[in-house]
Tab-separated table of N, CA, C and O in Angstrom:
chain	number	residue	atom	x	y	z
A	111	UNK	N	0.839	-1.169	0.000
A	111	UNK	CA	0.000	0.000	0.000
A	111	UNK	C	0.892	1.242	0.000
A	111	UNK	O	1.752	1.387	0.851
A	112	UNK	N	0.683	2.127	-0.958
A	112	UNK	CA	1.450	3.370	-1.055
A	112	UNK	C	0.674	4.495	-0.383
A	112	UNK	O	-0.341	4.942	-0.883
A	113	UNK	N	1.175	4.954	0.757
A	113	UNK	CA	0.482	5.986	1.526
A	113	UNK	C	0.923	7.401	1.157
A	113	UNK	O	0.278	8.368	1.543
A	114	UNK	N	2.030	7.550	0.448
A	114	UNK	CA	2.501	8.875	0.048
A	114	UNK	C	3.373	9.528	1.094
A	114	UNK	O	3.893	8.878	2.003
A	115	UNK	N	3.541	10.833	0.960
A	115	UNK	CA	4.419	11.599	1.848
A	115	UNK	C	3.948	11.474	3.292
A	115	UNK	O	2.751	11.489	3.572
A	116	UNK	N	4.908	11.383	4.214
A	116	UNK	CA	4.600	11.277	5.634
A	116	UNK	C	5.020	12.549	6.362
A	116	UNK	O	6.074	13.113	6.083
A	117	UNK	N	4.182	12.974	7.291
A	117	UNK	CA	4.540	14.077	8.185
A	117	UNK	C	3.827	13.868	9.514
A	117	UNK	O	2.878	13.094	9.610
A	118	UNK	N	4.297	14.562	10.499
A	118	UNK	CA	3.596	14.613	11.775
A	118	UNK	C	2.893	15.961	11.819
A	118	UNK	O	3.490	16.980	11.467
A	119	UNK	N	1.628	15.956	12.163
A	119	UNK	CA	0.851	17.186	12.265
A	119	UNK	C	0.683	17.513	13.740
A	119	UNK	O	0.091	16.734	14.485
A	120	UNK	N	1.237	18.645	14.143
A	120	UNK	CA	1.228	19.042	15.544
A	120	UNK	C	0.220	20.152	15.791
A	120	UNK	O	0.207	21.160	15.075
A	121	UNK	N	-0.614	19.961	16.792
A	121	UNK	CA	-1.528	21.008	17.236
A	121	UNK	C	-0.738	21.896	18.197
A	121	UNK	O	-0.317	21.440	19.258
A	122	UNK	N	-0.496	23.148	17.806
A	122	UNK	CA	0.359	24.032	18.599
A	122	UNK	C	-0.456	25.176	19.215
A	122	UNK	O	-1.474	25.587	18.671
A	123	UNK	N	0.028	25.665	20.357
A	123	UNK	CA	-0.646	26.767	21.054
A	123	UNK	C	-0.273	28.114	20.475
A	123	UNK	O	-1.094	29.023	20.404
A	124	UNK	N	0.992	28.265	20.074
A	124	UNK	CA	1.492	29.539	19.550
A	124	UNK	C	2.319	29.238	18.311
A	124	UNK	O	3.445	28.749	18.405
A	125	UNK	N	1.752	29.519	17.158
A	125	UNK	CA	2.391	29.173	15.888
A	125	UNK	C	3.761	29.825	15.745
A	125	UNK	O	4.717	29.174	15.318
A	126	UNK	N	3.879	31.089	16.115
A	126	UNK	CA	5.156	31.794	15.972
A	126	UNK	C	6.228	31.170	16.857
A	126	UNK	O	7.359	30.956	16.422
A	127	UNK	N	5.895	30.862	18.103
A	127	UNK	CA	6.869	30.236	19.010
A	127	UNK	C	7.302	28.869	18.482
A	127	UNK	O	8.481	28.520	18.539
A	128	UNK	N	6.345	28.101	17.971
A	128	UNK	CA	6.675	26.782	17.424
A	128	UNK	C	7.548	26.913	16.182
A	128	UNK	O	8.516	26.169	16.009
A	129	UNK	N	7.221	27.873	15.324
A	129	UNK	CA	8.025	28.115	14.123
A	129	UNK	C	9.463	28.455	14.515
A	129	UNK	O	10.416	27.888	13.978
A	130	UNK	N	9.603	29.369	15.445
A	130	UNK	CA	10.938	29.774	15.900
A	130	UNK	C	11.714	28.580	16.447
A	130	UNK	O	12.903	28.412	16.157
A	131	UNK	N	11.044	27.733	17.236
A	131	UNK	CA	11.696	26.555	17.813
A	131	UNK	C	12.180	25.600	16.717
A	131	UNK	O	13.344	25.180	16.716
A	132	UNK	N	11.312	25.266	15.779
A	132	UNK	CA	11.689	24.302	14.745
A	132	UNK	C	12.720	24.871	13.771
A	132	UNK	O	13.534	24.126	13.217
A	133	UNK	N	12.736	26.192	13.586
A	133	UNK	CA	13.799	26.801	12.785
A	133	UNK	C	15.155	26.593	13.452
A	133	UNK	O	16.160	26.370	12.771
A	134	UNK	N	15.193	26.633	14.786
A	134	UNK	CA	16.443	26.378	15.501
A	134	UNK	C	16.923	24.942	15.314
A	134	UNK	O	18.114	24.658	15.449
A	135	UNK	N	16.004	24.042	14.975
A	135	UNK	CA	16.357	22.647	14.685
A	135	UNK	C	16.687	22.437	13.211
A	135	UNK	O	16.925	21.311	12.786
A	136	UNK	N	16.674	23.522	12.433
A	136	UNK	CA	17.051	23.434	11.026
A	136	UNK	C	15.897	23.318	10.051
A	136	UNK	O	16.109	23.114	8.855
A	137	UNK	N	14.666	23.463	10.517
A	137	UNK	CA	13.508	23.394	9.625
A	137	UNK	C	13.278	24.735	8.957
A	137	UNK	O	13.540	25.790	9.550
A	138	UNK	N	12.779	24.709	7.732
A	138	UNK	CA	12.379	25.916	7.014
A	138	UNK	C	10.928	25.745	6.560
A	138	UNK	O	10.454	24.624	6.344
A	139	UNK	N	10.235	26.854	6.405
A	139	UNK	CA	8.839	26.823	5.980
A	139	UNK	C	8.765	26.515	4.493
A	139	UNK	O	9.441	27.157	3.686
A	140	UNK	N	7.943	25.531	4.136
A	140	UNK	CA	7.760	25.200	2.720
A	140	UNK	C	6.340	25.451	2.235
A	140	UNK	O	6.092	25.490	1.041
A	141	UNK	N	5.385	25.609	3.153
A	141	UNK	CA	3.998	25.865	2.756
A	141	UNK	C	3.245	26.450	3.940
A	141	UNK	O	3.682	26.357	5.087
A	142	UNK	N	2.096	27.039	3.640
A	142	UNK	CA	1.256	27.627	4.668
A	142	UNK	C	1.728	29.014	5.054
A	142	UNK	O	2.804	29.461	4.658
A	143	UNK	N	0.874	29.702	5.810
A	143	UNK	CA	1.211	31.033	6.314
A	143	UNK	C	0.659	31.174	7.726
A	143	UNK	O	-0.280	30.472	8.116
A	144	UNK	N	1.207	32.110	8.458
A	144	UNK	CA	0.705	32.368	9.801
A	144	UNK	C	-0.734	32.878	9.751
A	144	UNK	O	-1.537	32.577	10.638
A	145	UNK	N	-1.088	33.619	8.708
A	145	UNK	CA	-2.459	34.113	8.562
A	145	UNK	C	-3.452	32.960	8.375
A	145	UNK	O	-4.617	33.080	8.753
A	146	UNK	N	-2.977	31.844	7.814
A	146	UNK	CA	-3.822	30.661	7.624
A	146	UNK	C	-3.793	29.736	8.844
A	146	UNK	O	-4.449	28.707	8.858
A	147	UNK	N	-3.012	30.099	9.846
A	147	UNK	CA	-2.861	29.330	11.089
A	147	UNK	C	-2.184	27.981	10.905
A	147	UNK	O	-2.367	27.080	11.723
A	148	UNK	N	-1.408	27.825	9.841
A	148	UNK	CA	-0.624	26.600	9.707
A	148	UNK	C	0.629	26.848	8.892
A	148	UNK	O	0.676	27.725	8.036
A	149	UNK	N	1.654	26.044	9.186
A	149	UNK	CA	2.905	26.053	8.444
A	149	UNK	C	3.339	24.607	8.241
A	149	UNK	O	3.215	23.786	9.148
A	150	UNK	N	3.838	24.307	7.069
A	150	UNK	CA	4.475	23.014	6.815
A	150	UNK	C	5.967	23.313	6.773
A	150	UNK	O	6.420	24.140	5.974
A	151	UNK	N	6.710	22.638	7.636
A	151	UNK	CA	8.142	22.900	7.758
A	151	UNK	C	8.915	21.650	7.361
A	151	UNK	O	8.457	20.527	7.574
A	152	UNK	N	10.107	21.888	6.781
A	152	UNK	CA	10.888	20.788	6.228
A	152	UNK	C	12.342	20.896	6.648
A	152	UNK	O	12.903	21.984	6.689
A	153	UNK	N	12.927	19.738	6.938
A	153	UNK	CA	14.356	19.611	7.210
A	153	UNK	C	14.792	18.351	6.482
A	153	UNK	O	14.442	17.239	6.906
A	154	UNK	N	15.504	18.492	5.371
A	154	UNK	CA	15.831	17.328	4.544
A	154	UNK	C	14.546	16.735	4.000
A	154	UNK	O	13.748	17.425	3.396
A	155	UNK	N	14.322	15.449	4.253
A	155	UNK	CA	13.084	14.818	3.801
A	155	UNK	C	12.053	14.711	4.923
A	155	UNK	O	11.006	14.109	4.754
A	156	UNK	N	12.343	15.348	6.072
A	156	UNK	CA	11.444	15.290	7.223
A	156	UNK	C	10.474	16.469	7.198
A	156	UNK	O	10.884	17.619	7.039
A	157	UNK	N	9.184	16.160	7.372
A	157	UNK	CA	8.140	17.174	7.343
A	157	UNK	C	7.409	17.237	8.676
A	157	UNK	O	7.103	16.199	9.276
A	158	UNK	N	7.127	18.458	9.115
A	158	UNK	CA	6.315	18.696	10.303
A	158	UNK	C	5.284	19.758	9.933
A	158	UNK	O	5.629	20.799	9.381
A	159	UNK	N	4.037	19.473	10.228
A	159	UNK	CA	2.983	20.468	10.053
A	159	UNK	C	2.664	21.083	11.402
A	159	UNK	O	2.462	20.361	12.381
A	160	UNK	N	2.641	22.402	11.474
A	160	UNK	CA	2.287	23.126	12.690
A	160	UNK	C	0.915	23.761	12.462
A	160	UNK	O	0.744	24.547	11.526
A	161	UNK	N	-0.057	23.407	13.295
A	161	UNK	CA	-1.437	23.860	13.112
A	161	UNK	C	-1.940	24.477	14.409
A	161	UNK	O	-1.971	23.824	15.443
A	162	UNK	N	-2.343	25.739	14.345
A	162	UNK	CA	-2.854	26.436	15.525
A	162	UNK	C	-4.373	26.509	15.442
A	162	UNK	O	-4.928	27.015	14.459
A	163	UNK	N	-5.049	25.983	16.464
A	163	UNK	CA	-6.515	26.052	16.597
A	163	UNK	C	-7.254	25.404	15.425
A	163	UNK	O	-8.328	25.854	15.043
A	164	UNK	N	-6.685	24.338	14.871
A	164	UNK	CA	-7.346	23.661	13.755
A	164	UNK	C	-7.869	22.279	14.133
A	164	UNK	O	-8.826	21.802	13.538
A	165	UNK	N	-7.238	21.622	15.096
A	165	UNK	CA	-7.681	20.311	15.566
A	165	UNK	C	-7.056	20.051	16.924
A	165	UNK	O	-6.107	20.727	17.319
A	166	UNK	N	-7.615	19.088	17.628
A	166	UNK	CA	-7.093	18.716	18.947
A	166	UNK	C	-6.121	17.565	18.811
A	166	UNK	O	-6.364	16.621	18.065
A	167	UNK	N	-5.024	17.632	19.531
A	167	UNK	CA	-4.059	16.542	19.539
A	167	UNK	C	-3.182	16.526	18.308
A	167	UNK	O	-3.381	17.284	17.357
A	168	UNK	N	-2.209	15.650	18.332
A	168	UNK	CA	-1.278	15.480	17.219
A	168	UNK	C	-1.701	14.279	16.393
A	168	UNK	O	-2.400	13.391	16.886
A	169	UNK	N	-1.265	14.229	15.139
A	169	UNK	CA	-1.605	13.076	14.313
A	169	UNK	C	-0.520	12.792	13.282
A	169	UNK	O	0.231	13.683	12.893
A	170	UNK	N	-0.481	11.535	12.894
A	170	UNK	CA	0.368	11.111	11.792
A	170	UNK	C	-0.397	11.422	10.520
A	170	UNK	O	-1.606	11.165	10.436
A	171	UNK	N	0.288	11.955	9.526
A	171	UNK	CA	-0.376	12.339	8.282
A	171	UNK	C	0.339	11.720	7.089
A	171	UNK	O	1.567	11.746	7.011
A	172	UNK	N	-0.456	11.183	6.179
A	172	UNK	CA	0.049	10.638	4.919
A	172	UNK	C	-0.698	11.329	3.781
A	172	UNK	O	-1.901	11.575	3.887
A	173	UNK	N	0.025	11.640	2.706
A	173	UNK	CA	-0.570	12.304	1.544
A	173	UNK	C	-0.374	11.467	0.292
A	173	UNK	O	0.637	11.610	-0.400
A	174	UNK	N	-1.341	10.589	-0.037
A	174	UNK	CA	-1.236	9.813	-1.272
A	174	UNK	C	-1.116	10.741	-2.476
A	174	UNK	O	-1.788	11.768	-2.556
A	175	UNK	N	-0.239	10.377	-3.389
A	175	UNK	CA	-0.069	11.161	-4.610
A	175	UNK	C	1.006	12.216	-4.542
A	175	UNK	O	1.305	12.854	-5.546
A	176	UNK	N	1.596	12.419	-3.359
A	176	UNK	CA	2.645	13.424	-3.187
A	176	UNK	C	3.912	12.794	-2.643
A	176	UNK	O	3.872	11.839	-1.879
A	177	UNK	N	5.056	13.406	-3.016
A	177	UNK	CA	6.311	13.063	-2.360
A	177	UNK	C	6.572	14.101	-1.271
A	177	UNK	O	5.732	14.976	-1.024
A	178	UNK	N	7.725	14.028	-0.606
A	178	UNK	CA	7.999	14.925	0.521
A	178	UNK	C	8.216	16.377	0.104
A	178	UNK	O	8.345	17.260	0.954
A	179	UNK	N	8.219	16.655	-1.203
A	179	UNK	CA	8.325	18.024	-1.703
A	179	UNK	C	6.988	18.537	-2.227
A	179	UNK	O	6.939	19.542	-2.924
A	180	UNK	N	5.900	17.812	-1.905
A	180	UNK	CA	4.551	18.133	-2.373
A	180	UNK	C	4.477	18.107	-3.903
A	180	UNK	O	3.677	18.814	-4.508
A	181	UNK	N	5.313	17.262	-4.501
A	181	UNK	CA	5.295	17.068	-5.954
A	181	UNK	C	4.449	15.838	-6.264
A	181	UNK	O	4.477	14.844	-5.538
A	182	UNK	N	3.700	15.919	-7.348
A	182	UNK	CA	2.845	14.804	-7.729
A	182	UNK	C	3.661	13.565	-8.079
A	182	UNK	O	4.672	13.661	-8.769
A	183	UNK	N	3.199	12.423	-7.598
A	183	UNK	CA	3.781	11.131	-7.965
A	183	UNK	C	3.030	10.584	-9.174
A	183	UNK	O	1.803	10.741	-9.269
A	184	UNK	N	3.752	9.946	-10.085
A	184	UNK	CA	3.102	9.357	-11.253
A	184	UNK	C	2.128	8.264	-10.857
A	184	UNK	O	1.033	8.180	-11.362
A	185	UNK	N	2.570	7.412	-9.962
A	185	UNK	CA	1.773	6.270	-9.547
A	185	UNK	C	1.525	6.347	-8.045
A	185	UNK	O	2.448	6.571	-7.273
A	186	UNK	N	0.266	6.188	-7.649
A	186	UNK	CA	-0.058	6.186	-6.219
A	186	UNK	C	-1.376	5.453	-6.002
A	186	UNK	O	-2.169	5.287	-6.925
A	187	UNK	N	-1.579	5.023	-4.765
A	187	UNK	CA	-2.830	4.373	-4.394
A	187	UNK	C	-3.822	5.441	-3.947
A	187	UNK	O	-3.538	6.216	-3.023
A	188	UNK	N	-4.968	5.503	-4.594
A	188	UNK	CA	-6.017	6.449	-4.245
A	188	UNK	C	-6.506	6.162	-2.827
A	188	UNK	O	-6.553	5.010	-2.384
A	189	UNK	N	-6.871	7.201	-2.099
A	189	UNK	CA	-7.319	7.058	-0.715
A	189	UNK	C	-8.519	6.104	-0.615
A	189	UNK	O	-8.674	5.389	0.369
A	190	UNK	N	-9.349	6.054	-1.645
A	190	UNK	CA	-10.504	5.158	-1.623
A	190	UNK	C	-10.068	3.700	-1.699
A	190	UNK	O	-10.662	2.833	-1.063
A	191	UNK	N	-9.015	3.431	-2.474
A	191	UNK	CA	-8.459	2.081	-2.552
A	191	UNK	C	-7.782	1.710	-1.236
A	191	UNK	O	-7.911	0.580	-0.752
A	192	UNK	N	-7.077	2.659	-0.642
A	192	UNK	CA	-6.455	2.424	0.666
A	192	UNK	C	-7.543	2.094	1.686
A	192	UNK	O	-7.426	1.135	2.454
A	193	UNK	N	-8.611	2.875	1.687
A	193	UNK	CA	-9.727	2.635	2.607
A	193	UNK	C	-10.297	1.230	2.416
A	193	UNK	O	-10.531	0.507	3.387
A	194	UNK	N	-10.523	0.851	1.176
A	194	UNK	CA	-11.076	-0.479	0.873
A	194	UNK	C	-10.180	-1.578	1.437
A	194	UNK	O	-10.655	-2.514	2.087
A	195	UNK	N	-8.884	-1.455	1.207
A	195	UNK	CA	-7.950	-2.472	1.678
A	195	UNK	C	-7.881	-2.511	3.199
A	195	UNK	O	-7.797	-3.583	3.803
A	196	UNK	N	-7.920	-1.341	3.833
A	196	UNK	CA	-7.912	-1.298	5.295
A	196	UNK	C	-9.166	-1.961	5.869
A	196	UNK	O	-9.087	-2.754	6.810
A	197	UNK	N	-10.319	-1.649	5.295
A	197	UNK	CA	-11.568	-2.241	5.768
A	197	UNK	C	-11.569	-3.757	5.572
A	197	UNK	O	-12.031	-4.494	6.448
A	198	UNK	N	-11.030	-4.220	4.447
A	198	UNK	CA	-10.933	-5.667	4.199
A	198	UNK	C	-10.040	-6.341	5.236
A	198	UNK	O	-10.218	-7.516	5.540
A	199	UNK	N	-9.081	-5.582	5.776
A	199	UNK	CA	-8.169	-6.108	6.796
A	199	UNK	C	-8.737	-5.976	8.208
A	199	UNK	O	-8.075	-6.319	9.178
A	200	UNK	N	-9.938	-5.422	8.319
A	200	UNK	CA	-10.577	-5.287	9.617
A	200	UNK	C	-10.245	-4.012	10.364
A	200	UNK	O	-10.547	-3.898	11.550
A	201	UNK	N	-9.630	-3.049	9.696
A	201	UNK	CA	-9.298	-1.774	10.340
A	201	UNK	C	-10.545	-0.892	10.347
A	201	UNK	O	-11.200	-0.706	9.319
A	202	UNK	N	-10.853	-0.348	11.516
A	202	UNK	CA	-11.999	0.540	11.648
A	202	UNK	C	-11.623	1.942	11.175
A	202	UNK	O	-10.617	2.500	11.596
A	203	UNK	N	-12.441	2.501	10.303
A	203	UNK	CA	-12.218	3.840	9.766
A	203	UNK	C	-13.140	4.794	10.512
A	203	UNK	O	-14.348	4.585	10.568
A	204	UNK	N	-12.580	5.853	11.084
A	204	UNK	CA	-13.373	6.829	11.833
A	204	UNK	C	-14.171	7.755	10.935
A	204	UNK	O	-15.327	8.051	11.185
A	205	UNK	N	-13.557	8.239	9.865
A	205	UNK	CA	-14.214	9.089	8.857
A	205	UNK	C	-13.888	8.478	7.514
A	205	UNK	O	-12.737	8.401	7.117
A	206	UNK	N	-14.901	7.992	6.831
A	206	UNK	CA	-14.688	7.312	5.552
A	206	UNK	C	-14.737	8.276	4.380
A	206	UNK	O	-15.418	9.302	4.424
A	207	UNK	N	-14.017	7.909	3.315
A	207	UNK	CA	-14.060	8.644	2.051
A	207	UNK	C	-15.310	8.233	1.284
A	207	UNK	O	-15.768	7.094	1.387
A	208	UNK	N	-15.843	9.150	0.513
A	208	UNK	CA	-16.977	8.858	-0.363
A	208	UNK	C	-16.436	8.099	-1.574
A	208	UNK	O	-15.728	8.666	-2.407
A	209	UNK	N	-16.772	6.836	-1.665
A	209	UNK	CA	-16.230	5.990	-2.728
A	209	UNK	C	-16.848	6.255	-4.088
A	209	UNK	O	-16.402	5.704	-5.090
A	210	UNK	N	-17.879	7.115	-4.157
A	210	UNK	CA	-18.495	7.439	-5.441
A	210	UNK	C	-17.836	8.643	-6.102
A	210	UNK	O	-18.234	9.050	-7.180
A	211	UNK	N	-16.824	9.211	-5.432
A	211	UNK	CA	-16.157	10.393	-5.960
A	211	UNK	C	-14.739	10.053	-6.393
A	211	UNK	O	-14.260	8.942	-6.205
A	212	UNK	N	-14.069	11.039	-6.959
A	212	UNK	CA	-12.645	10.910	-7.290
A	212	UNK	C	-11.975	12.224	-6.909
A	212	UNK	O	-12.639	13.209	-6.611
A	213	UNK	N	-10.638	12.211	-6.912
A	213	UNK	CA	-9.906	13.431	-6.573
A	213	UNK	C	-9.693	13.579	-5.081
A	213	UNK	O	-9.646	12.592	-4.345
A	214	UNK	N	-9.567	14.834	-4.610
A	214	UNK	CA	-9.253	15.082	-3.209
A	214	UNK	C	-10.261	14.434	-2.253
A	214	UNK	O	-11.471	14.495	-2.484
A	215	UNK	N	-9.730	13.828	-1.195
A	215	UNK	CA	-10.567	13.182	-0.174
A	215	UNK	C	-9.661	12.766	0.971
A	215	UNK	O	-8.437	12.751	0.825
A	216	UNK	N	-10.233	12.457	2.117
A	216	UNK	CA	-9.429	12.037	3.256
A	216	UNK	C	-10.192	11.044	4.124
A	216	UNK	O	-11.419	10.974	4.060
A	217	UNK	N	-9.425	10.298	4.921
A	217	UNK	CA	-9.990	9.406	5.921
A	217	UNK	C	-9.224	9.588	7.225
A	217	UNK	O	-8.080	10.054	7.207
A	218	UNK	N	-9.879	9.260	8.333
A	218	UNK	CA	-9.243	9.230	9.657
A	218	UNK	C	-9.341	7.818	10.203
A	218	UNK	O	-10.337	7.137	9.983
A	219	UNK	N	-8.349	7.420	10.951
A	219	UNK	CA	-8.407	6.186	11.703
A	219	UNK	C	-7.501	6.333	12.908
A	219	UNK	O	-6.755	7.297	13.008
A	220	UNK	N	-7.598	5.388	13.834
A	220	UNK	CA	-6.740	5.407	15.020
A	220	UNK	C	-6.000	4.087	15.114
A	220	UNK	O	-6.540	3.035	14.774
A	221	UNK	N	-4.759	4.169	15.596
A	221	UNK	CA	-4.005	2.935	15.835
A	221	UNK	C	-4.479	2.336	17.163
A	221	UNK	O	-5.322	2.926	17.851
A	222	UNK	N	-3.977	1.146	17.539
A	222	UNK	CA	-4.456	0.493	18.758
A	222	UNK	C	-4.262	1.308	20.037
A	222	UNK	O	-4.957	1.076	21.030
A	223	UNK	N	-3.352	2.289	20.037
A	223	UNK	CA	-3.123	3.131	21.207
A	223	UNK	C	-3.892	4.441	21.156
A	223	UNK	O	-3.706	5.313	22.000
A	224	UNK	N	-4.733	4.601	20.155
A	224	UNK	CA	-5.546	5.804	20.045
A	224	UNK	C	-4.903	6.956	19.311
A	224	UNK	O	-5.450	8.057	19.281
A	225	UNK	N	-3.732	6.714	18.691
A	225	UNK	CA	-3.072	7.773	17.922
A	225	UNK	C	-3.824	7.998	16.618
A	225	UNK	O	-4.113	7.055	15.888
A	226	UNK	N	-4.149	9.263	16.348
A	226	UNK	CA	-4.895	9.616	15.148
A	226	UNK	C	-3.997	9.542	13.915
A	226	UNK	O	-2.851	9.993	13.937
A	227	UNK	N	-4.558	8.992	12.846
A	227	UNK	CA	-3.869	8.916	11.552
A	227	UNK	C	-4.785	9.543	10.514
A	227	UNK	O	-5.956	9.165	10.399
A	228	UNK	N	-4.249	10.493	9.774
A	228	UNK	CA	-4.973	11.165	8.694
A	228	UNK	C	-4.340	10.730	7.386
A	228	UNK	O	-3.127	10.830	7.214
A	229	UNK	N	-5.157	10.248	6.470
A	229	UNK	CA	-4.699	9.959	5.103
A	229	UNK	C	-5.440	10.956	4.224
A	229	UNK	O	-6.642	10.844	4.013
A	230	UNK	N	-4.701	11.956	3.753
A	230	UNK	CA	-5.259	13.158	3.135
A	230	UNK	C	-4.729	13.309	1.716
A	230	UNK	O	-3.592	13.699	1.506
A	231	UNK	N	-5.587	12.992	0.758
A	231	UNK	CA	-5.223	13.064	-0.662
A	231	UNK	C	-5.652	14.412	-1.219
A	231	UNK	O	-6.819	14.780	-1.131
A	232	UNK	N	-4.713	15.154	-1.794
A	232	UNK	CA	-4.992	16.500	-2.297
A	232	UNK	C	-5.290	16.576	-3.788
A	232	UNK	O	-5.548	17.663	-4.292
A	233	UNK	N	-5.207	15.455	-4.490
A	233	UNK	CA	-5.479	15.512	-5.938
A	233	UNK	C	-6.251	14.316	-6.406
A	233	UNK	O	-6.428	13.362	-5.744
């Protein structure tokens, strides 16, 4: 199963303070703005999303169809196909994708310890 680019999405209290901290670790902003209340930061191939007042808790995020530079991949597994395979394996999906559509869509699920996983397809 090809899940696409991986990042950790952090729910932060103060976007500017978090940005400053991660810049000290060598991260640079690659997407988002403070006015939008989110920043995607990158260090090498490592991605961290900083989100202020957008969701509760932290989550693992996968983006089918993208690489770590947010560039389109030629070949990828559509989120609806990923959902189908997960359900066939007995994985409970918290928010399901509409299988009658195509293009952008997302699903949520939790691992056995309650960690949120977002599979978010942008194309």
